[in-house]
Tab-separated table of C-alpha atoms and ligand atoms in Angstrom:
chain	number	residue	atom	x	y	z
A	1	MET	CA	9.351	-92.192	35.795
A	2	THR	CA	10.127	-88.737	37.180
A	3	PRO	CA	12.602	-89.004	40.084
A	4	ASP	CA	11.668	-87.904	43.606
A	5	PRO	CA	11.617	-84.168	44.304
A	6	THR	CA	14.416	-82.434	46.157
A	7	VAL	CA	14.830	-79.316	48.258
A	8	PHE	CA	17.677	-76.972	47.296
A	9	VAL	CA	18.863	-74.835	50.221
A	10	ALA	CA	20.522	-71.768	48.757
A	11	THR	CA	22.482	-68.635	49.399
A	12	SER	CA	23.768	-65.947	47.049
A	13	ASP	CA	27.474	-65.175	47.152
A	14	LEU	CA	29.706	-62.196	46.488
A	15	ALA	CA	29.597	-62.909	42.759
A	16	GLY	CA	25.797	-62.768	42.930
A	17	GLN	CA	25.580	-66.459	42.109
A	18	MET	CA	23.128	-68.728	43.888
A	19	ARG	CA	24.828	-71.745	45.436
A	20	GLY	CA	23.768	-74.355	47.961
A	21	ARG	CA	23.007	-77.995	48.690
A	22	SER	CA	20.063	-80.263	48.146
A	23	VAL	CA	18.311	-82.839	50.309
A	24	PRO	CA	15.451	-85.242	49.578
A	25	ALA	CA	12.053	-83.579	49.850
A	26	SER	CA	11.225	-86.033	52.670
A	27	ALA	CA	13.869	-84.210	54.763
A	28	LEU	CA	12.249	-80.768	54.386
A	29	ASP	CA	10.970	-80.538	57.970
A	30	SER	CA	14.267	-81.483	59.522
A	31	VAL	CA	16.174	-79.171	57.160
A	32	LEU	CA	13.945	-76.233	58.069
A	33	ARG	CA	14.759	-76.941	61.721
A	34	ARG	CA	18.449	-77.785	61.479
A	35	GLY	CA	19.721	-76.488	58.133
A	36	VAL	CA	22.495	-78.045	56.081
A	37	GLY	CA	26.276	-77.721	56.311
A	38	TRP	CA	28.230	-74.951	54.582
A	39	VAL	CA	31.838	-73.725	54.459
A	40	PRO	CA	33.141	-70.195	55.217
A	41	ALA	CA	35.606	-70.226	52.294
A	42	ASP	CA	32.639	-70.694	49.905
A	43	LEU	CA	32.197	-66.950	50.294
A	44	ALA	CA	35.491	-66.482	48.452
A	45	ILE	CA	34.408	-68.241	45.236
A	46	THR	CA	34.812	-65.934	42.254
A	47	ALA	CA	32.383	-65.569	39.363
A	48	PHE	CA	34.664	-67.930	37.430
A	49	GLY	CA	34.579	-70.662	40.099
A	50	ALA	CA	38.067	-70.282	41.622
A	51	ILE	CA	38.579	-69.597	45.323
A	52	ALA	CA	40.251	-66.242	45.958
A	53	ALA	CA	42.879	-65.978	48.701
A	54	ASN	CA	40.794	-65.571	51.861
A	55	VAL	CA	40.888	-65.251	55.627
A	56	PHE	CA	38.908	-68.456	56.247
A	57	GLY	CA	41.233	-71.073	54.780
A	58	SER	CA	40.385	-74.747	54.906
A	59	THR	CA	38.838	-74.754	58.367
A	60	GLY	CA	35.557	-73.707	59.919
A	61	ASP	CA	31.983	-74.780	59.349
A	62	LEU	CA	28.644	-73.052	58.985
A	63	ARG	CA	24.974	-73.930	58.595
A	64	LEU	CA	22.674	-72.766	55.836
A	65	MET	CA	19.540	-72.126	57.892
A	66	PRO	CA	16.528	-71.906	55.557
A	67	ASP	CA	13.872	-69.248	55.929
A	68	ALA	CA	10.641	-71.163	55.197
A	69	ALA	CA	8.952	-67.949	54.031
A	70	THR	CA	11.223	-67.876	50.966
A	71	GLN	CA	10.269	-71.338	49.624
A	72	VAL	CA	9.417	-71.512	45.948
A	73	GLU	CA	8.477	-74.559	43.948
A	74	ILE	CA	9.502	-75.368	40.403
A	75	PRO	CA	6.913	-77.920	39.287
A	76	ALA	CA	7.896	-81.234	37.656
A	77	HIS	CA	8.219	-80.982	33.887
A	78	LYS	CA	8.959	-83.882	31.546
A	79	ASP	CA	12.033	-85.635	33.024
A	80	ASP	CA	12.713	-82.870	35.547
A	81	PRO	CA	11.419	-83.598	39.055
A	82	LYS	CA	9.782	-80.952	41.177
A	83	VAL	CA	12.309	-78.941	43.175
A	84	THR	CA	11.688	-76.657	46.126
A	85	VAL	CA	14.194	-73.829	46.500
A	86	VAL	CA	14.531	-72.182	49.880
A	87	LEU	CA	16.868	-69.318	50.731
A	88	ALA	CA	18.991	-69.509	53.834
A	89	ASP	CA	20.963	-67.416	56.269
A	90	GLN	CA	24.532	-68.500	56.840
A	91	THR	CA	24.949	-69.133	60.553
A	92	LEU	CA	27.486	-70.558	62.955
A	93	PRO	CA	26.943	-74.231	63.838
A	94	ASP	CA	24.908	-73.213	66.932
A	95	GLY	CA	22.522	-71.191	64.739
A	96	THR	CA	23.758	-67.756	65.778
A	97	PRO	CA	24.333	-65.252	62.936
A	98	TRP	CA	27.576	-65.385	60.928
A	99	ALA	CA	28.981	-61.865	60.645
A	100	CYS	CA	29.790	-62.369	56.941
A	101	CYS	CA	26.330	-63.550	55.792
A	102	PRO	CA	25.034	-61.214	53.024
A	103	ARG	CA	21.376	-61.908	53.868
A	104	THR	CA	21.998	-61.075	57.511
A	105	PHE	CA	23.724	-57.875	56.332
A	106	ALA	CA	20.516	-56.799	54.556
A	107	ARG	CA	18.249	-57.732	57.443
A	108	THR	CA	20.410	-55.901	59.972
A	109	ALA	CA	20.477	-52.770	57.799
A	110	LEU	CA	16.670	-52.813	57.593
A	111	GLU	CA	16.388	-53.364	61.351
A	112	ASP	CA	18.778	-50.501	62.071
A	113	LEU	CA	16.850	-48.182	59.736
A	114	ARG	CA	13.640	-49.013	61.573
A	115	ALA	CA	15.232	-48.637	65.018
A	116	ALA	CA	16.713	-45.221	64.158
A	117	THR	CA	13.848	-43.737	62.149
A	118	GLY	CA	10.743	-45.934	62.448
A	119	LEU	CA	10.860	-46.384	58.664
A	120	ASP	CA	10.521	-49.507	56.532
A	121	VAL	CA	11.733	-50.007	52.968
A	122	VAL	CA	9.600	-51.170	50.076
A	123	ALA	CA	11.672	-52.250	47.080
A	124	SER	CA	11.625	-53.856	43.689
A	125	PHE	CA	14.482	-55.107	41.481
A	126	GLU	CA	13.981	-54.918	37.703
A	127	HIS	CA	16.004	-57.425	35.698
A	128	GLU	CA	17.049	-57.107	32.068
A	129	PHE	CA	18.567	-60.065	30.219
A	130	MET	CA	19.278	-61.413	26.770
A	131	VAL	CA	18.236	-64.663	25.148
A	132	ALA	CA	20.488	-66.409	22.631
A	133	GLY	CA	19.314	-67.957	19.390
A	134	LEU	CA	16.128	-65.973	18.699
A	135	PRO	CA	15.275	-64.471	15.310
A	136	LYS	CA	16.195	-60.795	14.884
A	137	THR	CA	13.292	-58.603	16.086
A	138	GLY	CA	12.743	-54.945	16.850
A	139	PRO	CA	12.846	-53.119	20.199
A	140	PHE	CA	9.661	-53.503	22.280
A	141	SER	CA	8.042	-55.364	19.380
A	142	PHE	CA	5.101	-57.718	19.579
A	143	GLU	CA	7.134	-59.886	17.242
A	144	ARG	CA	9.855	-60.252	19.887
A	145	HIS	CA	7.244	-60.867	22.556
A	146	ARG	CA	5.857	-63.715	20.449
A	147	SER	CA	9.257	-64.978	19.267
A	148	ILE	CA	9.994	-66.486	22.654
A	149	GLU	CA	6.603	-68.029	23.393
A	150	PRO	CA	5.614	-70.130	25.190
A	151	PHE	CA	8.615	-69.244	27.392
A	152	GLY	CA	7.242	-65.795	28.293
A	153	SER	CA	3.816	-66.957	29.362
A	154	GLU	CA	5.288	-69.919	31.208
A	155	LEU	CA	7.675	-67.565	33.017
A	156	VAL	CA	4.874	-65.298	34.159
A	157	ALA	CA	2.862	-68.348	35.323
A	158	LEU	CA	5.898	-69.803	37.097
A	159	LEU	CA	6.574	-66.542	38.937
A	160	GLU	CA	2.916	-66.158	39.859
A	161	GLY	CA	2.791	-69.747	41.103
A	162	ALA	CA	5.939	-69.152	43.145
A	163	GLY	CA	4.442	-66.031	44.740
A	164	LEU	CA	6.977	-63.652	43.195
A	165	GLU	CA	4.245	-61.281	41.938
A	166	PRO	CA	5.383	-60.503	38.365
A	167	GLU	CA	4.416	-57.035	37.168
A	168	ASN	CA	5.740	-56.481	33.608
A	169	TRP	CA	7.189	-58.967	31.147
A	170	LEU	CA	8.473	-57.049	28.163
A	171	PRO	CA	10.568	-57.151	25.031
A	172	GLU	CA	13.273	-54.540	25.811
A	173	PHE	CA	15.228	-52.173	23.583
A	174	GLY	CA	18.519	-54.054	23.037
A	175	ALA	CA	19.017	-56.895	20.583
A	176	ASP	CA	17.539	-60.133	22.031
A	177	GLN	CA	16.737	-58.258	25.259
A	178	PHE	CA	13.832	-58.816	27.643
A	179	GLU	CA	12.894	-57.509	31.063
A	180	ILE	CA	10.963	-58.924	33.976
A	181	THR	CA	9.760	-56.712	36.807
A	182	LEU	CA	8.147	-57.747	40.079
A	183	GLN	CA	5.688	-55.881	42.294
A	184	PRO	CA	7.182	-53.754	45.084
A	185	ALA	CA	7.587	-55.738	48.307
A	186	PRO	CA	9.073	-55.305	51.793
A	187	GLY	CA	12.847	-54.799	51.474
A	188	LEU	CA	14.120	-58.253	52.408
A	189	VAL	CA	11.374	-59.976	50.398
A	190	ALA	CA	12.317	-57.905	47.348
A	191	ALA	CA	15.997	-58.842	47.665
A	192	ASP	CA	15.106	-62.524	48.190
A	193	ARG	CA	13.009	-62.378	45.031
A	194	ALA	CA	15.910	-60.810	43.133
A	195	VAL	CA	18.050	-63.807	44.094
A	196	LEU	CA	15.333	-66.224	42.978
A	197	VAL	CA	14.021	-64.596	39.811
A	198	LYS	CA	17.298	-64.915	37.908
A	199	GLU	CA	17.470	-68.617	38.697
A	200	LEU	CA	13.835	-69.215	37.761
A	201	VAL	CA	14.406	-67.455	34.419
A	202	ARG	CA	17.589	-69.432	33.814
A	203	ASP	CA	16.025	-72.734	34.773
A	204	LEU	CA	12.982	-72.251	32.568
A	205	ALA	CA	15.235	-71.236	29.679
A	206	ARG	CA	17.273	-74.409	30.177
A	207	ARG	CA	14.096	-76.474	29.958
A	208	HIS	CA	13.355	-74.728	26.668
A	209	GLY	CA	16.869	-75.460	25.410
A	210	ARG	CA	17.706	-71.766	25.570
A	211	ARG	CA	20.569	-69.827	27.074
A	212	VAL	CA	19.917	-66.523	28.792
A	213	THR	CA	22.451	-64.073	30.149
A	214	PHE	CA	22.121	-61.312	32.702
A	215	ALA	CA	25.703	-60.070	32.089
A	216	PRO	CA	25.967	-56.252	32.223
A	217	LEU	CA	26.969	-56.101	28.577
A	218	LEU	CA	27.290	-58.736	25.846
A	219	HIS	CA	29.227	-56.574	23.468
A	220	PRO	CA	30.905	-53.192	24.111
A	221	ASP	CA	28.673	-51.560	21.479
A	222	GLY	CA	25.460	-53.254	22.596
A	223	SER	CA	22.756	-52.412	25.123
A	224	GLY	CA	23.353	-53.066	28.772
A	225	ASN	CA	21.471	-55.327	31.158
A	226	GLY	CA	20.734	-53.385	34.309
A	227	VAL	CA	19.164	-54.353	37.608
A	228	HIS	CA	17.442	-51.148	38.628
A	229	VAL	CA	16.476	-51.024	42.291
A	230	HIS	CA	13.330	-49.079	43.194
A	231	LEU	CA	13.075	-47.873	46.774
A	232	SER	CA	10.405	-46.195	48.808
A	233	LEU	CA	9.947	-45.638	52.533
A	234	ARG	CA	6.934	-46.188	54.779
A	235	ASP	CA	6.373	-44.934	58.301
A	236	SER	CA	5.185	-47.140	61.151
A	237	THR	CA	1.557	-46.722	60.046
A	238	GLY	CA	2.457	-47.934	56.553
A	239	ALA	CA	2.069	-44.455	55.055
A	240	PRO	CA	4.496	-43.562	52.219
A	241	VAL	CA	6.840	-40.695	53.146
A	242	LEU	CA	8.883	-39.836	50.038
A	243	TYR	CA	6.272	-37.565	48.462
A	244	ASP	CA	5.672	-33.907	49.296
A	245	PRO	CA	3.861	-31.941	46.571
A	246	THR	CA	5.165	-28.636	47.941
A	247	ARG	CA	8.836	-29.490	47.268
A	248	PRO	CA	10.946	-29.706	44.076
A	249	ALA	CA	9.998	-32.757	42.024
A	250	GLY	CA	7.690	-33.705	44.890
A	251	LEU	CA	10.584	-35.234	46.858
A	252	SER	CA	10.003	-34.896	50.591
A	253	ALA	CA	12.693	-33.408	52.841
A	254	LEU	CA	13.165	-36.858	54.336
A	255	GLY	CA	13.532	-38.439	50.883
A	256	HIS	CA	16.009	-35.729	49.922
A	257	ARG	CA	18.175	-36.552	52.952
A	258	PHE	CA	17.974	-40.297	52.179
A	259	ALA	CA	19.094	-39.544	48.604
A	260	ALA	CA	21.942	-37.367	49.917
A	261	GLY	CA	23.489	-40.359	51.692
A	262	VAL	CA	23.222	-42.559	48.605
A	263	LEU	CA	24.791	-39.921	46.343
A	264	ALA	CA	27.562	-39.040	48.783
A	265	HIS	CA	28.672	-42.658	49.108
A	266	ALA	CA	27.938	-43.707	45.522
A	267	PRO	CA	31.611	-43.881	44.438
A	268	ALA	CA	32.132	-46.584	47.093
A	269	LEU	CA	28.711	-48.246	46.786
A	270	LEU	CA	29.400	-49.115	43.177
A	271	GLY	CA	32.102	-51.522	44.315
A	272	LEU	CA	29.189	-53.621	45.608
A	273	THR	CA	26.286	-52.808	43.286
A	274	ALA	CA	28.264	-53.019	40.022
A	275	PRO	CA	30.982	-55.431	41.095
A	276	SER	CA	32.244	-57.022	37.901
A	277	PRO	CA	34.978	-55.929	35.501
A	278	ALA	CA	32.331	-55.617	32.739
A	279	SER	CA	29.953	-53.489	34.848
A	280	TYR	CA	31.856	-50.307	33.966
A	281	LEU	CA	31.495	-50.780	30.226
A	282	ARG	CA	27.735	-50.495	30.840
A	283	LEU	CA	28.067	-47.509	33.177
A	284	THR	CA	28.972	-44.920	30.575
A	285	PRO	CA	26.883	-41.934	29.397
A	286	HIS	CA	24.103	-42.215	26.806
A	287	ARG	CA	23.243	-45.807	27.583
A	288	TRP	CA	20.392	-44.996	29.962
A	289	SER	CA	22.247	-47.011	32.592
A	290	ALA	CA	23.649	-44.177	34.736
A	291	GLY	CA	25.807	-41.473	33.215
A	292	GLY	CA	26.931	-39.617	36.333
A	293	ILE	CA	26.376	-39.177	40.061
A	294	PHE	CA	23.230	-37.088	40.223
A	295	LEU	CA	19.623	-37.082	41.371
A	296	ALA	CA	17.065	-36.147	38.761
A	297	GLU	CA	13.407	-36.077	38.036
A	298	ARG	CA	12.418	-38.745	35.505
A	299	ASN	CA	15.845	-38.934	33.873
A	300	ARG	CA	17.267	-42.312	32.839
A	301	GLU	CA	20.850	-41.034	32.870
A	302	ALA	CA	20.651	-40.294	36.599
A	303	LEU	CA	22.245	-42.414	39.308
A	304	LEU	CA	19.097	-41.890	41.342
A	305	ARG	CA	15.967	-41.288	39.308
A	306	ILE	CA	12.777	-39.825	40.734
A	307	CYS	CA	10.326	-42.128	39.004
A	308	PRO	CA	7.098	-41.104	37.308
A	309	THR	CA	3.745	-41.527	39.003
A	310	SER	CA	0.377	-41.677	37.324
A	311	THR	CA	-3.013	-40.578	38.545
A	312	VAL	CA	-4.895	-42.272	35.709
A	313	GLY	CA	-7.573	-44.702	36.877
A	314	GLY	CA	-7.397	-43.407	40.437
A	315	GLY	CA	-3.617	-43.931	40.867
A	316	ASP	CA	-2.265	-42.645	44.166
A	317	THR	CA	0.832	-40.448	43.737
A	318	ALA	CA	2.269	-40.852	47.238
A	319	GLY	CA	1.870	-44.625	47.086
A	320	GLN	CA	3.725	-44.903	43.767
A	321	TYR	CA	6.425	-42.306	44.435
A	322	ASN	CA	9.846	-43.971	44.486
A	323	LEU	CA	13.555	-43.522	43.858
A	324	GLU	CA	15.332	-45.761	41.381
A	325	PHE	CA	18.993	-46.653	41.853
A	326	ARG	CA	20.268	-47.449	38.343
A	327	PRO	CA	23.999	-48.331	38.511
A	328	SER	CA	23.533	-51.916	39.611
A	329	ASP	CA	23.550	-55.158	37.693
A	330	ALA	CA	23.080	-58.879	38.054
A	331	THR	CA	26.695	-59.503	39.014
A	332	ALA	CA	25.870	-57.960	42.411
A	333	ASN	CA	24.524	-59.761	45.454
A	334	PRO	CA	20.964	-58.382	45.918
A	335	TRP	CA	21.168	-58.563	49.717
A	336	LEU	CA	24.370	-56.505	49.772
A	337	THR	CA	22.961	-54.075	47.214
A	338	LEU	CA	19.835	-53.500	49.268
A	339	GLY	CA	21.805	-53.411	52.529
A	340	VAL	CA	24.251	-50.734	51.371
A	341	LEU	CA	21.504	-48.591	49.824
A	342	VAL	CA	19.585	-48.726	53.100
A	343	ARG	CA	22.716	-47.962	55.118
A	344	ALA	CA	23.641	-45.062	52.836
A	345	GLY	CA	20.111	-43.682	53.032
A	346	LEU	CA	20.146	-44.054	56.809
A	347	ALA	CA	23.475	-42.199	56.954
A	348	GLY	CA	21.826	-39.404	54.958
A	349	LEU	CA	18.854	-39.321	57.335
A	350	THR	CA	20.917	-39.199	60.503
A	351	GLY	CA	24.183	-37.484	59.448
A	352	GLU	CA	25.374	-34.174	58.062
A	353	TYR	CA	25.266	-34.269	54.279
A	354	ASP	CA	24.927	-31.535	51.676
A	355	GLU	CA	21.504	-31.666	50.065
A	356	PRO	CA	22.109	-32.691	46.457
A	357	THR	CA	20.649	-30.744	43.540
A	358	ILE	CA	17.365	-32.169	42.317
A	359	TRP	CA	17.782	-31.768	38.564
A	360	PRO	CA	14.430	-31.048	36.952
A	361	GLU	CA	13.065	-33.037	34.039
A	362	THR	CA	13.948	-30.143	31.726
A	363	VAL	CA	17.704	-30.295	32.479
A	364	THR	CA	19.981	-30.267	29.427
A	365	GLU	CA	23.178	-32.197	28.941
A	366	PRO	CA	25.456	-29.104	29.104
A	367	GLU	CA	23.846	-28.202	32.444
A	368	LEU	CA	24.855	-31.610	33.772
A	369	ALA	CA	28.446	-31.284	32.566
A	370	GLY	CA	29.810	-30.659	36.051
A	371	VAL	CA	28.187	-33.550	37.912
A	372	PRO	CA	30.625	-36.056	39.453
A	373	THR	CA	31.475	-38.999	37.245
A	374	LEU	CA	31.085	-42.658	38.099
A	375	PRO	CA	34.184	-44.755	38.780
A	376	SER	CA	35.773	-45.635	35.451
A	377	GLY	CA	36.383	-49.249	36.359
A	378	LEU	CA	35.985	-51.917	39.021
A	379	GLY	CA	39.482	-51.314	40.389
A	380	GLU	CA	38.628	-47.665	41.081
A	381	ALA	CA	35.289	-48.589	42.656
A	382	LEU	CA	36.994	-51.116	44.958
A	383	ASP	CA	39.608	-48.553	45.963
A	384	ASN	CA	36.762	-46.104	46.745
A	385	LEU	CA	35.030	-48.778	48.814
A	386	ALA	CA	38.160	-49.547	50.826
A	387	ALA	CA	38.830	-45.812	51.282
A	388	ASP	CA	35.332	-44.743	52.424
A	389	PRO	CA	35.433	-45.223	56.208
A	390	VAL	CA	31.657	-44.861	56.551
A	391	VAL	CA	30.860	-47.558	53.997
A	392	ALA	CA	33.710	-49.840	55.065
A	393	GLY	CA	32.481	-49.456	58.653
A	394	TRP	CA	29.157	-51.143	57.845
A	395	PHE	CA	30.920	-54.445	57.181
A	396	ASP	CA	32.516	-57.086	59.308
A	397	PRO	CA	36.209	-56.750	58.342
A	398	ASP	CA	36.302	-60.361	57.086
A	399	LEU	CA	33.298	-59.786	54.806
A	400	LEU	CA	34.801	-56.630	53.319
A	401	ALA	CA	38.242	-58.223	52.915
A	402	THR	CA	36.693	-61.251	51.187
A	403	HIS	CA	34.638	-59.086	48.852
A	404	LEU	CA	37.717	-57.089	47.864
A	405	ALA	CA	39.770	-60.267	47.405
A	406	VAL	CA	37.113	-61.968	45.261
A	407	LYS	CA	36.675	-58.935	43.063
A	408	ARG	CA	40.403	-58.311	42.676
A	409	ALA	CA	40.822	-61.982	41.737
A	410	GLU	CA	38.147	-61.495	39.058
A	411	LEU	CA	40.023	-58.455	37.761
A	412	ALA	CA	43.227	-60.508	37.605
A	413	ALA	CA	41.371	-63.271	35.739
A	414	VAL	CA	40.375	-60.876	32.946
A	415	ALA	CA	43.661	-58.930	32.778
A	416	GLY	CA	44.833	-58.537	29.191
A	417	LEU	CA	41.423	-59.186	27.616
A	418	ASP	CA	40.049	-56.576	25.263
A	419	ASP	CA	36.510	-55.294	25.837
A	420	VAL	CA	34.918	-57.771	23.414
A	421	GLN	CA	36.656	-60.687	25.118
A	422	LEU	CA	35.786	-59.317	28.559
A	423	CYS	CA	32.072	-59.081	27.714
A	424	ALA	CA	32.120	-62.613	26.330
A	425	LYS	CA	33.881	-64.021	29.415
A	426	MET	CA	31.383	-62.394	31.793
A	427	ALA	CA	28.435	-63.467	29.660
A	428	ASP	CA	29.678	-67.057	29.966
A	429	VAL	CA	29.174	-67.037	33.743
A	430	TYR	CA	26.091	-64.810	34.064
B	1	LIG	N1	19.288	-51.134	29.577
B	1	LIG	C1	19.457	-49.962	30.385
B	1	LIG	C2	20.499	-50.234	31.466
B	1	LIG	O1	21.532	-50.779	31.152
B	1	LIG	C3	18.141	-49.500	31.011
B	1	LIG	C4	17.078	-49.099	30.045
B	1	LIG	C5	15.795	-48.752	30.804
B	1	LIG	O2	15.673	-47.608	31.231
B	1	LIG	O3	15.023	-49.666	31.060
B	1	LIG	O4	20.357	-49.922	32.597
B	2	MG	MG1	14.500	-51.604	31.171
């Protein structure tokens, strides 16, 4: 007999891992009203499961307060009972916001963008991952698509059933690599879905006896797994505002200013969007991850790519027009990633920034030789983060200090490993 269903109340931490507590499904109503208990020091858990030295210590208590709108159901299957997963804000015991909650960080950034500019964000996170134990197949091949059935079709059905609006399910370029993309959605919804989609993929793979990994790189010579974040902006009437056909690459003046903030703060942002020691093995030129800090039209080496649009079949250019932030991966917390991109864009919209070059599609590699380089490692990215007063100023000091402590503890945990060993250690936990 299949056991009774449960409800898993979840958050995503600074290692980008979903953690939480479960209750019997019969308690759903009371849990939606009152939440479940949680512990401040949980925020200091590293990707490897240790607790980094932190400001919270052994005291203090929080609530995980579920947002009913995020509920997804994983149906019963064989011996596995049905489980409902619901994402939560971390609050103080009286229900008021906790200053270190990553989901609250994203929501506040979106609220501040709207208050200052009247704009809303539409976003989508694209996830690449690798599946162990499949036969060798070619990039983008039908053979690879079929090699994992019925997993692929079940995944698409699961995501559709859960309301996550899958868009593309594809065999990717790298060995054993696949990608799942979701439809664009309002900013917070998109980040919530990024938290959930990884776990739904992982859970379905487990039921198929398969192991998947979202680690940035499985082998130093292999293809990387990115989480590209697509962003567009809408005004208060819902009209898209990034497109202006009279300007270079069609990027509106407003979009150009938004991009300026992201590029200017990129060296620090990477400490949050690519926050694992292995992230920087992926972020090297010629991998189509991101090869430098630049904005370019339809160029997969760019940090910020102006994405293609298509008018075929009545496609609307302004509605599709979006910017893609490429140097992020699944070791990042999606709420923090979205939050810092929104804050950086808002800084660009409201502050004094140099307008970055919009490199045209025809740009050659020698022409790009002078663009600023990405941080060479996590240590450098964390130092940039701590040293950028604008970016550091977006965070509650305890949240920033905990992030830096967790990430420095992860660096210490991999000290002395060579790149092959480092990739393998990260792949073990992602
Ligand atoms: N796998 C590449 C990365 O690490 C992305 C390839 C693509 O453009 O989809 O980001
Ligand atoms: Mg891809």
